[in-house]
Coordinates of C-alpha atoms in Angstrom, one line a residue:
X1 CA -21.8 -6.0 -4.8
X2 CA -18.3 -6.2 -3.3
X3 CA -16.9 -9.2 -1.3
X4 CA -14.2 -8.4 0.7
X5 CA -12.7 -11.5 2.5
X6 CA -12.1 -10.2 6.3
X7 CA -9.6 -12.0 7.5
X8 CA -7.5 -11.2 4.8
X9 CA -8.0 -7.2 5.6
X10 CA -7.2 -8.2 8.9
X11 CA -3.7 -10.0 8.3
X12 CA -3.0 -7.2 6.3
X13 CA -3.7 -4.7 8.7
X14 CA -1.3 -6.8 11.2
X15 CA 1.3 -7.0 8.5
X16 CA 1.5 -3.1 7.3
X17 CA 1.7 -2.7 11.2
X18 CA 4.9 -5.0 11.2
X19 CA 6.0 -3.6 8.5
X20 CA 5.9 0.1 10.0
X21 CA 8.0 -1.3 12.8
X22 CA 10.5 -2.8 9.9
X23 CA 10.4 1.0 8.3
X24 CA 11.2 2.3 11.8
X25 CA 13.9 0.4 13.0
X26 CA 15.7 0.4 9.4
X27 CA 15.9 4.2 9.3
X28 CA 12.6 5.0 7.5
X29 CA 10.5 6.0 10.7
X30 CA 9.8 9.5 8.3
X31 CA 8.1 7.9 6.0
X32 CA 5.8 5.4 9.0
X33 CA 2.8 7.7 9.1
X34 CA 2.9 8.4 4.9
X35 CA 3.2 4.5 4.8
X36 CA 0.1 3.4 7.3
X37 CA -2.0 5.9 5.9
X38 CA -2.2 5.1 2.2
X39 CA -1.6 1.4 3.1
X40 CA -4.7 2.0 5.4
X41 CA -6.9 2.8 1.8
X42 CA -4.3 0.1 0.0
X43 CA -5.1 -2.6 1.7
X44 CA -8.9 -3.3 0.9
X45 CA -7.8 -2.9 -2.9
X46 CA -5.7 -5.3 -2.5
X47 CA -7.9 -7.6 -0.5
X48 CA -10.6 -7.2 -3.5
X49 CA -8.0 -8.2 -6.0
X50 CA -7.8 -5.0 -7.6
X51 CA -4.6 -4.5 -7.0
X52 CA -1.6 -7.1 -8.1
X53 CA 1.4 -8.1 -6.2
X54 CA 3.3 -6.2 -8.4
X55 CA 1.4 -3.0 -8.6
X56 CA 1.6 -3.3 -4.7
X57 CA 5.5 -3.5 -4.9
X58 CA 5.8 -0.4 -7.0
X59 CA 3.0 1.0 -4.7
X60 CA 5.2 0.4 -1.4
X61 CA 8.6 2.2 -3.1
X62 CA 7.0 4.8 -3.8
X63 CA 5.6 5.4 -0.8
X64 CA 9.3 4.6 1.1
X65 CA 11.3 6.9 -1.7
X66 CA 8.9 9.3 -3.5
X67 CA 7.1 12.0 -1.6
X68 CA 3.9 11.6 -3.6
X69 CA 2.9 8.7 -6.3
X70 CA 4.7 9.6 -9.7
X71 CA 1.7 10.3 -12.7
X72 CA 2.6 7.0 -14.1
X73 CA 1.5 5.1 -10.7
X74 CA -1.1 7.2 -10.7
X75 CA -2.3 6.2 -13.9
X76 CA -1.9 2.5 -13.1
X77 CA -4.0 3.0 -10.3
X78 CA -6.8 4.7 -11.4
X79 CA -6.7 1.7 -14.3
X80 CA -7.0 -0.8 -11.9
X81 CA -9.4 0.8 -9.4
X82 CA -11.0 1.6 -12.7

């Protein structure tokens, strides 16, 4: 059975929302509705500790630069979803 603290999801919610605004204002607002949307599924990976800080951080460029996850993100998230 999965635990998922809450609150966490929550605060994340609110900060992917912030950081939508951030995209938008900086000259991203393309890449806003890419960004929410995976972020949306991200987020409760995260919040389970399936997904590191760092995994997140190559998670989030590649959602701001790359169209689509490269096959070696890919990989490394089907490993740790895995």
């Amino acid at each position: 059975m999965v635990t998922l603290n809450w609150n966490w999801v929550v605060n994340i919610t609110g900060i992917c929302t912030l950081t939508a605004y951030f995209l938008e204002i900086n000259g991203f607002d393309n890449r806003v509705t890419v960004f929410m949307e995976r972020m949306e599924n991200i987020a409760v990976h995260v919040a389970d500790n399936k997904i590191d800080k760092e995994l997140l951080l190559e998670i989030i460029q590649s959602i701001i630069y790359e169209y689509d996850y490269s096959e070696e993100l890919k990989l490394k998230l089907y490993q740790a979803l895995s």
